[in-house]
Amino acid sequence: MDPARRLGPAQIGVLAQLVVATVLLGGIYALISVGLTLIFGIMRVVNFAHGEFLMLGMYLAFWAFVLFTADPYFVVLVAIPLFFVVGLVVYALVMRGVIHASHNVQIFTTVGLSTVLQNVALVAWSGDFRFVRPWHLSTVLRAGSTTFNLTQVVASVIAVTLTLALVAFMKWTHAGRVMRATAQDRDAATLMGIDTDRVYRLTFAIGIAAVGTAGVLVAPLYSVYPTAGLQFVLLSYVVVVLGGLGDMLGAMLGSLIVAGVEVAGSYLFGAAWKEIFYFILFILVLVFRPAGLFGQRGAETLGV
Amino acid sequence: MPRFVFTLVVTVLAVMLGGELATVRGQATSGEYRIGVLEPITGPLAFEGKRHMEGLEIVRDLINERGGVMGKKLVFSVADATDPTAAASEANRLITRESVKIITGTFSSRLCGAASEVAARHDVIYWESSCVDPRFNKRGLKHVYRTEIDATGFGWYNVEFIAKHLAPRLNLKPNQIKIAFLSEDSSYGQGVTESARQRAKTEFGMQEVMVEYYNWQTLNDMTPTILKMKQLNPDVVHHISFSNDGVLFWRQAKEQSFLFKALVHAGATGYGSADFGKALGNDANGVFALLEPGPGFRLESLRPEGQAIEKAFRDAVQKRTGTYPFGAHQLAGSGLWLLKLVLDKAQSDDPEKFRAAVMSLDLPVGSMINGWGVKFSEQGQNANDRVQHYMLQWQNGQLVTVWPEEFSTLRAKWIPLGAWDQRK
């Protein structure tokens, strides 16, 4: 019998390692998805260029490392404000014009933006695969027979921190309340004197800052190349739909679910099966719980 | 009077000879022979495509220094084959607008099929120097040729190496070897893996403990696969990787302290690309990749004509890029050199005469760049045992030639692979 399917006492170690793999991979997925769910939830825009901002974050880490031997953890401090500004600029130049247009127009626009960014990267930095190798890259923490890759642990911790910070921001600050109000009913919010354009601008900038940061943090783990974003973007849509649009804690849980399905599927059936499993889950959720596994505020405006 | 006659004769001869010389010279300098070159110069395949282009340009210059092809200067019409659609439309453009009679390219298995279909439709000769898709030469296209072996040939060589070199050094009989097959799921990965599985099982009775395919583009974590493999405890891991998947497997295998005796790959992708060494430095030590010859390759092991062109080629690559030739240089370069040999023999680009020349070429191993020989099958495929391949090993940041031993000054190390921190 396939030893992978036998579950005895000797398998406890393996099981523990699989759980760790799920949590660490889930952390990376959450980090990437949080910005997407924010933009998705509040602006009701599917940002197809999300993966490309991730790719830009990875290149930032790469060039900072090559030119200034800057550690990615230091670059994160630069990346947050830098990508916030990038978000503001992209909003002003591109998103602002289509924010009131139909979903189709928005999709075409962001897909176009995605292609433009990929090709800009290709022209500027060539199609080569690049690598960021800080000294702590292969640092491994051990607890018994279970191992933890330090870079993944840091990425996961930052993902949790970032998510909690965003949740707190949405819940307890005035700007957060205004953003939620806009998400619930754009027209009513405008009537209440909310400058929705400003809200969208802020939302987009925060979302891009989050994904840019994610790019910097995952750069040491994966190779950096112009279409690197595509590796993650599909599954981040799954995560966002599972978690419920705009629900950041939901995205966190959704990430763990997708990672769990991926890890368990790869172990039990083979790596080729993982996407089948999580896309089946994706379809089931869309059919039976379109507002996400955990329900969601403001889902009623979805059809707008 | 006789003096006048003499002067007259000399003058007439001089004019005739001079004219003759002028015509010959005119052919060599002003006459050009143009072929179409299809390579991915932009897009996701560009990193290898550009190196192919370099190899082609270097050998084009070597050819022109040696009298060109059919007495004319060889020139290129270059087209960018970003993806299969572009490959097909650009092949069409080269044929209809640039009127080329021969197209060469394209390095990738994703492109060669589409491009060669177009060439075949127009009765244009298609000369492939890389692309290892096994289906390429099984479509019954009469004027489509491939100088490199296909993926099934790679699998053949890999098992040859495992059975004849690794097994004795591991003190195992081939049928005692437990082998795990892991591969990316493109036609390339599947072609190599399936032919290796077949030969390992039927010819040597090796024990297959696992076979698993994955999509490298969406692979983010190999820990589950590694945990599974750890329990299956293979001696040899036969892993065909495409890019970052090789780095990911090796890094995570180290994290999980997964110990096995050897890892064998084939091709210039994944473990066989310079990127693997760049990503891992000395941690890469010990990995085997079947490739074209690298540092350690003995020139003296080739035949005299092979030595001459191999040396000229290596020097030209060194001069232009500052490095030892990469696989992409070697595949493109040897492919183009072989095209010159055929054209010199055929003295024509007429498809039938060209085919007759291809079929009549019979050169032993060691006759040209990479120590290759030539013997084409009726399907237009150069033979496995003529297109000599070599096992290279990552040793301290460099891929060096280690097998077959008669072709190399260097020897394979770390057999079996020791603990992860002791491969220095």
XYZ file of C-alpha atoms in Angstrom:
728
model
C 0.000 0.000 0.000
C 1.113 3.534 -0.673
C 2.868 4.487 2.582
C 1.587 8.005 2.139
C -1.910 6.781 2.916
C -1.050 4.743 5.988
C -1.704 6.692 9.142
C 0.002 5.223 12.212
C 1.905 6.658 15.181
C 4.973 7.070 12.963
C 2.953 9.462 10.862
C 2.376 11.970 13.634
C 5.654 13.702 12.790
C 4.646 13.938 9.152
C 1.208 15.211 10.079
C 2.740 17.909 12.274
C 4.993 18.958 9.411
C 2.043 19.063 7.014
C 0.148 21.315 9.433
C 3.158 23.604 9.694
C 3.449 23.655 5.897
C -0.239 24.611 5.687
C 0.076 27.450 8.181
C 3.238 28.866 6.603
C 1.928 28.621 3.045
C -1.418 30.027 4.207
C 0.483 32.962 5.678
C 1.993 33.770 2.297
C -1.365 33.475 0.554
C -2.997 35.705 3.165
C -0.285 38.307 2.764
C -0.911 38.407 -0.978
C -4.711 38.321 -0.752
C -5.373 40.942 1.901
C -4.841 43.878 -0.463
C -6.989 42.236 -3.123
C -9.917 41.647 -0.790
C -9.746 45.234 0.411
C -9.932 46.658 -3.117
C -12.473 44.043 -4.160
C -14.671 44.623 -1.113
C -14.734 48.382 -0.987
C -14.295 49.494 -4.571
C -16.095 46.485 -6.091
C -13.312 46.359 -8.643
C -11.657 43.078 -9.558
C -8.062 44.149 -9.817
C -6.590 41.803 -12.402
C -3.286 43.636 -12.142
C -2.913 42.533 -8.527
C -0.269 39.926 -9.351
C 1.775 42.480 -11.261
C 2.044 44.756 -8.227
C 3.276 41.707 -6.352
C 5.849 41.206 -9.108
C 6.920 44.871 -8.807
C 7.400 44.350 -5.066
C 9.598 41.340 -5.816
C 11.708 43.388 -8.232
C 12.030 46.147 -5.638
C 13.455 43.573 -3.208
C 15.740 42.225 -5.921
C 17.181 45.566 -7.018
C 17.529 46.838 -3.465
C 19.418 43.650 -2.661
C 21.670 43.793 -5.722
C 22.379 47.528 -5.738
C 22.500 48.317 -2.026
C 22.707 44.800 -0.504
C 19.613 45.865 1.421
C 17.907 43.108 3.354
C 14.267 42.518 2.264
C 13.124 43.100 5.851
C 14.589 46.560 5.690
C 13.193 47.157 2.203
C 9.696 46.508 3.571
C 9.929 49.827 5.427
C 10.562 51.585 2.115
C 8.058 49.489 0.196
C 5.016 50.474 2.266
C 5.169 54.239 1.545
C 6.536 53.684 -1.962
C 3.710 51.389 -3.034
C 1.185 53.627 -1.287
C 2.311 56.400 -3.641
C 2.299 53.984 -6.598
C -1.297 53.145 -5.664
C -2.249 56.829 -5.579
C -0.647 57.456 -8.964
C -2.215 54.407 -10.630
C -5.569 55.378 -9.176
C -5.296 58.911 -10.527
C -4.102 57.824 -13.962
C -6.135 54.681 -14.548
C -8.694 53.610 -11.978
C -10.368 56.955 -11.437
C -11.610 57.025 -14.997
C -13.331 53.653 -14.794
C -14.520 53.529 -11.199
C -18.092 54.425 -12.193
C -18.026 52.405 -15.401
C -19.449 48.907 -15.821
C -17.669 45.839 -14.460
C -16.702 44.829 -17.980
C -14.890 48.079 -18.563
C -13.114 47.723 -15.229
C -12.052 44.181 -16.035
C -10.702 45.177 -19.444
C -8.877 48.089 -17.885
C -7.170 46.091 -15.149
C -6.314 43.234 -17.500
C -4.771 45.848 -19.797
C -2.875 47.335 -16.884
C -1.629 43.866 -15.963
C -0.283 43.240 -19.469
C 1.320 46.680 -19.604
C 3.102 46.134 -16.286
C 4.336 42.666 -17.281
C 5.771 44.014 -20.494
C 7.283 47.072 -18.887
C 9.088 44.683 -16.541
C 10.149 42.544 -19.477
C 11.535 45.493 -21.419
C 13.176 47.111 -18.400
C 14.622 44.037 -16.696
C 14.485 41.246 -19.351
C 12.824 37.867 -18.918
C 15.651 36.444 -16.769
C 14.838 34.646 -13.560
C 16.399 36.574 -10.679
C 17.052 35.508 -7.129
C 17.283 37.314 -3.835
C 19.553 35.457 -1.440
C 19.814 37.200 1.942
C 21.932 35.420 4.590
C 18.870 34.205 6.476
C 17.293 32.585 3.396
C 18.014 28.996 4.341
C 17.695 29.524 8.084
C 15.529 26.776 9.469
C 14.006 26.627 12.944
C 13.453 23.189 14.413
C 11.014 22.001 17.039
C 11.454 18.271 17.487
C 11.263 16.770 14.022
C 9.241 19.699 12.705
C 11.022 22.382 10.695
C 10.083 25.980 10.013
C 11.605 28.099 7.249
C 12.394 31.453 8.887
C 11.484 33.557 5.836
C 8.072 31.894 5.684
C 7.560 32.346 9.430
C 8.324 36.070 9.150
C 6.010 36.428 6.140
C 3.204 34.713 8.047
C 3.678 36.813 11.176
C 3.631 39.984 9.107
C 0.529 38.735 7.290
C -1.311 38.254 10.566
C -0.132 41.617 11.914
C -1.078 43.416 8.722
C -4.505 41.805 8.633
C -5.240 42.644 12.260
C -4.017 46.199 11.736
C -6.308 46.615 8.726
C -9.256 45.121 10.592
C -8.645 47.520 13.495
C -8.259 50.407 11.072
C -11.567 49.589 9.378
C -13.366 49.122 12.660
C -12.160 51.903 14.878
C -10.933 54.815 12.779
C -13.074 57.420 11.108
C -11.475 56.693 7.726
C -12.275 53.015 8.201
C -15.917 53.742 8.997
C -16.157 55.953 5.955
C -14.675 53.188 3.812
C -17.154 50.658 5.133
C -20.029 53.045 4.567
C -18.935 53.572 0.970
C -18.692 49.820 0.451
C -22.216 49.317 1.761
C -23.875 51.963 -0.352
C -21.922 54.269 -2.566
C -24.822 56.626 -3.305
C -26.019 56.918 0.265
C -22.460 57.571 1.388
C -22.193 60.392 -1.124
C -25.482 61.852 0.167
C -24.048 61.742 3.695
C -21.270 64.021 2.505
C -18.574 61.372 2.026
C -16.085 62.132 -0.711
C -16.204 58.653 -2.306
C -13.456 59.471 -4.764
C -11.130 60.129 -1.833
C -12.231 56.880 -0.180
C -11.480 54.864 -3.303
C -8.136 56.553 -3.722
C -7.194 55.668 -0.146
C -8.479 52.108 -0.486
C -6.569 51.493 -3.678
C -3.362 52.927 -2.242
C -3.622 50.797 0.919
C -4.360 47.670 -1.139
C -1.384 48.260 -3.428
C 0.878 49.029 -0.462
C -0.159 45.688 1.082
C 0.538 43.642 -2.043
C 3.799 45.494 -2.770
C 4.956 44.643 0.725
C 3.942 41.038 0.153
C 6.102 41.005 -2.979
C 9.151 42.165 -1.049
C 8.606 39.515 1.612
C 8.144 36.560 -0.755
C 10.991 37.584 -3.084
C 13.587 35.412 -1.264
C 11.326 32.358 -1.510
C 10.515 32.402 -5.222
C 12.281 33.515 -8.362
C 11.655 37.014 -9.636
C 10.561 37.383 -13.280
C 8.040 39.502 -15.206
C 5.145 37.056 -14.943
C 5.866 35.961 -11.357
C 2.536 37.426 -10.259
C 0.552 34.893 -12.280
C 1.827 32.158 -9.985
C -0.252 33.570 -7.143
C -3.008 35.666 -8.597
C -5.461 32.886 -9.446
C -5.385 31.390 -6.011
C -5.722 34.773 -4.381
C -9.101 35.120 -6.159
C -10.085 31.776 -4.675
C -9.011 32.983 -1.245
C -10.979 36.200 -1.584
C -14.140 34.445 -2.710
C -13.887 31.847 0.062
C -13.378 34.510 2.668
C -16.097 36.811 1.389
C -15.395 39.974 -0.569
C -13.791 42.617 1.552
C -13.625 40.433 4.650
C -10.021 40.501 5.774
C -10.300 37.951 8.554
C -12.210 35.830 6.054
C -9.267 36.143 3.645
C -6.988 34.941 6.420
C -9.143 31.842 6.963
C -9.639 31.380 3.235
C -5.848 31.347 2.808
C -5.477 28.623 5.406
C -8.210 26.582 3.721
C -6.643 26.895 0.267
C -3.196 26.067 1.673
C -4.642 23.114 3.593
C -6.359 21.752 0.502
C -3.167 22.213 -1.485
C -0.904 20.542 1.080
C -3.238 17.639 1.836
C -4.052 17.118 -1.856
C -0.353 17.145 -2.819
C 0.532 14.696 -0.073
C -2.315 12.255 -0.567
C -2.921 12.388 -4.293
C -0.004 14.226 -5.895
C 0.894 17.805 -6.690
C -0.994 17.737 -9.982
C -4.281 17.482 -8.088
C -4.079 20.511 -5.838
C -5.668 22.993 -8.218
C -8.496 20.643 -9.057
C -9.389 20.468 -5.381
C -9.317 24.112 -4.567
C -11.094 25.162 -7.712
C -13.863 22.650 -6.995
C -14.107 24.289 -3.584
C -14.179 27.675 -5.316
C -17.074 26.641 -7.563
C -18.994 25.077 -4.669
C -18.694 28.267 -2.639
C -19.825 30.395 -5.578
C -22.840 28.162 -6.133
C -23.938 27.615 -2.549
C -22.523 30.523 -0.558
C -21.857 33.346 -3.025
C -21.228 35.793 -0.193
C -18.310 33.678 1.030
C -17.995 30.906 3.590
C -18.360 33.340 6.445
C -21.014 35.650 5.009
C -20.272 39.302 4.485
C -21.533 42.772 5.068
C -22.538 44.658 1.992
C -22.669 41.589 -0.227
C -26.074 42.736 -1.407
C -24.544 45.467 -3.532
C -22.535 42.929 -5.441
C -24.695 42.924 -8.537
C -24.292 46.675 -9.044
C 56.287 40.038 -83.482
C 56.609 37.091 -81.164
C 57.007 39.598 -78.417
C 53.707 41.210 -79.476
C 51.976 37.811 -79.545
C 53.350 37.025 -76.107
C 52.127 40.354 -74.707
C 48.752 39.796 -76.315
C 48.403 36.296 -74.872
C 49.444 37.479 -71.439
C 47.053 40.391 -71.576
C 44.151 38.249 -72.710
C 44.924 35.687 -70.034
C 45.231 38.384 -67.408
C 41.904 39.916 -68.342
C 40.219 36.525 -68.398
C 41.745 35.395 -65.110
C 41.191 38.756 -63.497
C 37.596 38.692 -64.573
C 37.279 35.167 -63.315
C 38.844 36.072 -59.976
C 36.641 39.117 -59.748
C 33.527 37.005 -60.272
C 34.593 34.518 -57.589
C 35.400 37.307 -55.187
C 32.156 39.011 -56.099
C 30.200 35.903 -55.135
C 31.989 35.635 -51.829
C 31.540 39.231 -50.794
C 28.404 40.582 -52.413
C 26.369 37.385 -52.780
C 24.318 36.653 -49.705
C 22.371 33.603 -48.702
C 19.502 34.432 -46.361
C 17.862 32.018 -43.953
C 15.006 32.667 -41.539
C 15.748 32.510 -37.815
C 12.897 32.111 -35.344
C 13.713 32.537 -31.670
C 11.761 33.878 -28.676
C 13.570 37.185 -28.154
C 10.918 38.703 -25.913
C 8.412 37.108 -23.566
C 8.738 34.363 -20.988
C 11.072 32.196 -23.076
C 13.384 35.062 -23.955
C 16.101 34.275 -21.427
C 17.040 31.114 -23.312
C 16.009 32.417 -26.728
C 18.502 35.264 -26.558
C 21.328 32.867 -25.766
C 20.307 30.759 -28.750
C 20.494 33.899 -30.847
C 24.021 34.552 -29.545
C 25.075 31.005 -30.426
C 23.616 31.374 -33.925
C 25.361 34.693 -34.538
C 28.694 33.375 -33.291
C 28.571 30.338 -35.573
C 27.258 32.429 -38.483
C 30.433 34.508 -38.201
C 32.595 31.359 -37.973
C 30.885 30.035 -41.109
C 31.417 33.285 -42.992
C 35.103 33.326 -42.006
C 35.291 29.864 -43.568
C 33.736 30.723 -46.933
C 30.061 30.984 -46.024
C 27.479 28.541 -47.372
C 27.386 27.470 -51.011
C 30.035 30.143 -51.622
C 27.812 32.935 -50.316
C 27.774 34.965 -47.154
C 25.255 33.600 -44.685
C 22.818 36.207 -43.365
C 19.791 36.023 -41.084
C 16.243 37.319 -41.228
C 15.404 37.227 -37.551
C 11.845 36.964 -36.254
C 10.585 37.021 -32.676
C 8.613 33.886 -31.739
C 7.212 34.912 -28.369
C 4.606 32.144 -28.244
C 3.207 29.428 -30.540
C 0.881 31.869 -32.321
C 3.678 34.332 -32.980
C 5.962 31.467 -34.052
C 3.449 30.396 -36.692
C 2.671 33.878 -38.005
C 6.325 34.914 -38.060
C 7.276 31.707 -39.887
C 4.605 32.627 -42.421
C 6.010 36.133 -42.767
C 9.585 34.883 -43.230
C 8.423 32.587 -46.024
C 6.005 34.860 -47.865
C 7.586 38.285 -47.361
C 11.289 37.523 -46.915
C 11.202 34.554 -49.311
C 13.466 32.335 -47.233
C 13.807 28.677 -48.221
C 15.198 27.500 -44.888
C 14.039 28.359 -41.366
C 15.970 27.489 -38.250
C 15.059 27.927 -34.594
C 13.266 27.792 -32.066
C 14.655 26.208 -28.909
C 11.327 25.617 -27.182
C 9.041 22.610 -27.468
C 6.197 25.064 -27.222
C 7.210 26.788 -30.455
C 8.817 24.246 -32.774
C 5.618 22.348 -33.537
C 3.664 25.389 -34.671
C 6.537 26.918 -36.633
C 7.463 23.731 -38.466
C 3.842 23.076 -39.489
C 3.830 26.399 -41.316
C 7.165 25.679 -43.002
C 5.961 22.245 -44.089
C 2.805 23.728 -45.630
C 4.959 25.989 -47.816
C 7.472 23.230 -48.652
C 10.171 25.188 -46.873
C 12.991 23.359 -45.059
C 12.666 23.527 -41.285
C 15.908 22.956 -39.372
C 15.388 22.637 -35.614
C 18.428 22.843 -33.343
C 16.845 22.255 -29.954
C 13.162 21.618 -29.037
C 13.054 18.134 -27.563
C 9.340 17.322 -27.925
C 9.214 13.624 -28.943
C 6.224 14.280 -31.232
C 8.204 16.696 -33.388
C 9.542 14.109 -35.831
C 6.562 11.793 -35.734
C 4.238 13.882 -37.902
C 5.421 12.617 -41.265
C 6.746 16.020 -42.370
C 9.358 15.334 -45.008
C 11.425 18.492 -44.834
C 11.494 18.965 -41.081
C 14.765 18.031 -39.379
C 16.132 18.084 -35.863
C 19.832 18.055 -35.001
C 19.421 17.581 -31.217
C 18.060 14.350 -29.733
C 14.550 14.409 -28.331
C 13.331 13.988 -24.764
C 13.203 10.208 -25.075
C 16.922 10.297 -25.873
C 17.513 12.267 -22.671
C 15.705 9.598 -20.661
C 17.800 6.943 -22.417
C 21.084 8.660 -21.447
C 19.956 9.324 -17.858
C 19.205 5.663 -17.213
C 22.462 4.704 -18.931
C 24.288 6.919 -16.420
C 22.362 5.610 -13.415
C 22.828 1.956 -14.344
C 26.413 2.057 -15.625
C 28.019 4.742 -13.490
C 25.993 5.434 -10.346
C 25.023 1.840 -9.511
C 28.607 0.502 -9.298
C 29.724 3.515 -7.272
C 26.818 2.956 -4.893
C 27.721 -0.743 -4.640
C 24.302 -1.666 -5.953
C 23.173 -3.748 -8.871
C 20.916 -1.756 -11.211
C 17.921 -3.887 -10.190
C 18.519 -3.004 -6.526
C 18.180 0.729 -7.172
C 15.036 2.362 -5.819
C 14.173 5.261 -8.069
C 11.602 8.047 -7.662
C 10.424 9.945 -10.741
C 9.347 13.537 -10.247
C 8.721 15.892 -13.148
C 7.073 19.038 -14.384
C 4.182 18.139 -16.668
C 5.084 19.670 -20.048
C 5.631 17.430 -23.078
C 9.343 17.788 -22.352
C 9.153 16.569 -18.757
C 6.796 13.764 -19.658
C 8.875 12.670 -22.648
C 12.084 12.368 -20.622
C 10.396 10.787 -17.615
C 8.351 8.219 -19.500
C 11.272 7.040 -21.619
C 13.506 6.851 -18.524
C 10.834 4.871 -16.639
C 10.468 2.498 -19.539
C 14.183 1.803 -19.903
C 14.827 1.642 -16.124
C 12.123 -0.953 -15.720
C 12.406 -3.157 -18.780
C 16.140 -3.085 -19.393
C 17.558 -2.823 -15.872
C 14.714 -3.875 -13.563
C 15.084 -0.838 -11.309
C 12.503 -0.452 -8.552
C 10.218 2.477 -9.234
C 8.921 3.788 -5.892
C 7.099 6.890 -7.110
C 6.121 8.819 -10.193
C 4.631 12.264 -9.868
C 3.991 15.181 -12.207
C 3.196 18.784 -11.328
C 2.638 22.137 -13.022
C 5.729 24.251 -12.313
C 3.906 27.526 -12.939
C 1.531 27.119 -10.024
C 3.796 25.191 -7.674
C 4.402 27.138 -4.480
C 5.399 24.478 -1.974
C 7.034 21.071 -2.369
C 7.054 20.118 1.309
C 4.146 17.627 0.983
C 5.837 15.852 -1.941
C 9.158 15.748 -0.093
C 7.538 14.326 3.046
C 5.985 11.608 0.939
C 9.299 10.840 -0.765
C 11.109 10.703 2.564
C 8.983 7.746 3.562
C 9.482 5.988 0.239
C 13.242 6.315 0.745
C 14.525 6.260 -2.872
C 18.225 5.866 -3.742
C 17.977 8.018 -6.840
C 15.628 10.925 -7.517
C 15.027 11.446 -11.234
C 13.668 14.997 -11.278
C 12.969 16.916 -14.475
C 12.466 20.546 -13.473
C 11.653 23.572 -15.563
C 12.738 26.602 -13.575
C 12.148 27.640 -9.990
C 10.729 24.197 -9.185
C 14.269 22.798 -9.090
C 15.380 25.489 -6.647
C 12.251 24.967 -4.558
C 12.695 21.186 -4.379
C 16.367 21.363 -3.487
C 15.897 24.092 -0.851
C 12.925 22.384 0.786
C 14.572 18.939 0.634
C 17.416 20.486 2.609
C 14.976 22.050 5.087
C 13.372 18.662 5.609
C 16.781 16.883 5.779
C 15.626 14.565 3.005
C 18.616 12.306 2.253
C 18.977 10.301 -0.939
C 22.001 9.129 -2.881
C 21.788 11.093 -6.119
C 19.573 13.457 -8.094
C 19.593 13.249 -11.887
C 18.046 15.810 -14.248
C 18.225 16.327 -18.012
C 18.273 19.463 -20.122
C 19.171 23.138 -19.863
C 16.108 23.953 -17.768
C 15.811 23.819 -13.965
C 18.884 22.158 -12.461
C 20.634 22.421 -15.820
C 20.336 26.204 -16.057
C 22.859 28.678 -14.692
C 20.042 30.112 -12.576
C 20.058 27.075 -10.318
C 23.646 27.742 -9.313
C 22.952 31.446 -8.935
C 20.023 30.762 -6.626
C 21.793 28.242 -4.403
C 25.543 28.811 -4.624
C 27.496 25.922 -3.101
C 24.294 24.405 -1.771
C 23.776 23.203 -5.346
C 26.721 20.789 -5.038
C 26.147 17.243 -6.205
C 23.187 17.601 -8.599
C 23.576 15.876 -11.985
C 22.198 17.302 -15.230
C 22.459 15.729 -18.678
C 23.645 18.416 -21.077
C 26.044 19.499 -23.740
C 29.680 19.417 -22.639
C 30.900 21.936 -20.057
C 34.196 22.739 -18.340
C 36.393 19.651 -18.077
C 35.492 18.538 -21.610
C 38.612 17.056 -23.262
C 39.254 18.467 -26.723
C 41.697 15.605 -27.386
C 38.852 13.118 -27.131
C 37.414 14.459 -30.398
C 38.444 13.766 -33.985
C 40.771 16.384 -35.554
C 38.012 18.194 -37.473
C 35.828 18.173 -34.359
C 38.657 19.588 -32.258
C 39.258 22.435 -34.698
C 35.671 23.660 -34.858
C 34.975 23.037 -31.144
C 38.015 25.100 -30.214
C 37.145 27.931 -32.606
C 33.587 27.923 -31.265
C 34.627 27.945 -27.602
C 37.078 30.796 -28.218
C 34.453 32.811 -30.099
C 31.902 32.386 -27.299
C 34.541 33.264 -24.711
C 35.433 36.394 -26.672
C 31.843 37.538 -27.010
C 30.340 36.586 -23.643
C 33.353 36.040 -21.402
C 32.115 32.593 -20.405
C 32.295 28.938 -21.384
C 29.475 28.241 -23.882
C 26.047 27.701 -22.331
C 23.841 24.848 -23.519
C 21.789 27.267 -25.600
C 24.932 28.456 -27.432
C 25.992 24.874 -28.044
C 22.663 23.622 -29.362
C 22.071 26.571 -31.671
C 25.721 26.663 -32.734
C 26.085 22.989 -33.551
C 22.723 23.014 -35.319
C 23.803 25.854 -37.589
C 27.218 24.314 -38.228
C 25.535 21.097 -39.270
C 23.274 23.094 -41.615
C 26.407 24.450 -43.263
C 27.779 20.911 -43.724
C 24.530 19.880 -45.388
C 24.359 22.941 -47.658
C 27.994 22.492 -48.674
C 27.144 18.970 -49.693
C 23.807 19.719 -51.377
C 24.943 22.979 -53.035
C 21.249 23.785 -53.231
C 18.268 24.687 -51.089
C 15.955 22.607 -53.212
C 14.121 20.495 -50.615
C 14.742 17.183 -52.420
C 18.450 17.766 -53.018
C 18.758 19.036 -49.461
C 17.099 15.900 -48.113
C 19.391 13.662 -50.140
C 22.402 15.481 -48.674
C 21.044 15.170 -45.111
C 20.465 11.450 -45.511
C 23.910 10.845 -46.979
C 25.781 12.476 -44.079
C 27.378 9.857 -41.847
C 29.850 11.285 -39.342
C 31.062 9.451 -36.227
C 30.919 10.854 -32.682
C 33.582 13.553 -32.195
C 33.234 15.137 -35.643
C 31.870 18.548 -34.759
C 30.880 21.047 -32.059
C 29.967 19.274 -28.759
C 31.676 16.141 -29.987
C 28.589 15.243 -31.943
C 28.329 12.987 -34.940
C 25.625 12.832 -37.591
C 23.286 10.164 -38.879
C 19.733 11.169 -39.658
C 16.773 8.829 -39.662
C 14.125 8.859 -42.384
C 12.006 10.928 -39.971
C 14.619 13.680 -40.067
C 15.925 12.959 -36.578
C 19.633 12.841 -35.723
C 20.477 9.586 -33.913
C 20.709 9.184 -30.118
C 24.078 7.454 -30.233
C 25.625 10.052 -32.551
C 24.422 13.091 -30.653
C 26.703 12.367 -27.700
C 25.397 13.748 -24.421
C 27.254 14.293 -21.217
C 26.480 14.216 -17.514
C 27.426 17.434 -15.790
C 27.534 17.963 -12.053
C 27.238 21.097 -9.938
C 30.594 21.468 -8.222
C 31.185 24.652 -6.216
C 29.094 27.001 -8.309
C 29.899 25.449 -11.686
C 28.399 22.763 -13.886
C 31.300 20.543 -14.954
C 31.528 17.536 -17.274
C 31.927 14.257 -15.370
C 30.627 11.486 -17.652
C 31.372 9.638 -19.939
C 34.787 9.673 -18.280
C 36.779 9.371 -21.516
C 35.493 12.808 -22.528
C 36.393 14.605 -19.324
C 39.292 15.506 -17.092
C 36.978 15.883 -14.085
C 35.244 13.234 -11.984
C 31.851 12.959 -10.308
C 31.898 13.632 -6.565
C 29.560 13.126 -3.640
C 28.346 9.648 -4.596
C 26.374 8.937 -2.508
C 25.349 12.457 -1.492
C 26.320 12.883 2.170
C 24.603 14.994 4.806
C 23.434 18.349 3.481
C 26.082 20.377 5.295
C 28.964 18.149 4.193
C 28.905 18.625 0.433
C 31.901 20.939 0.261
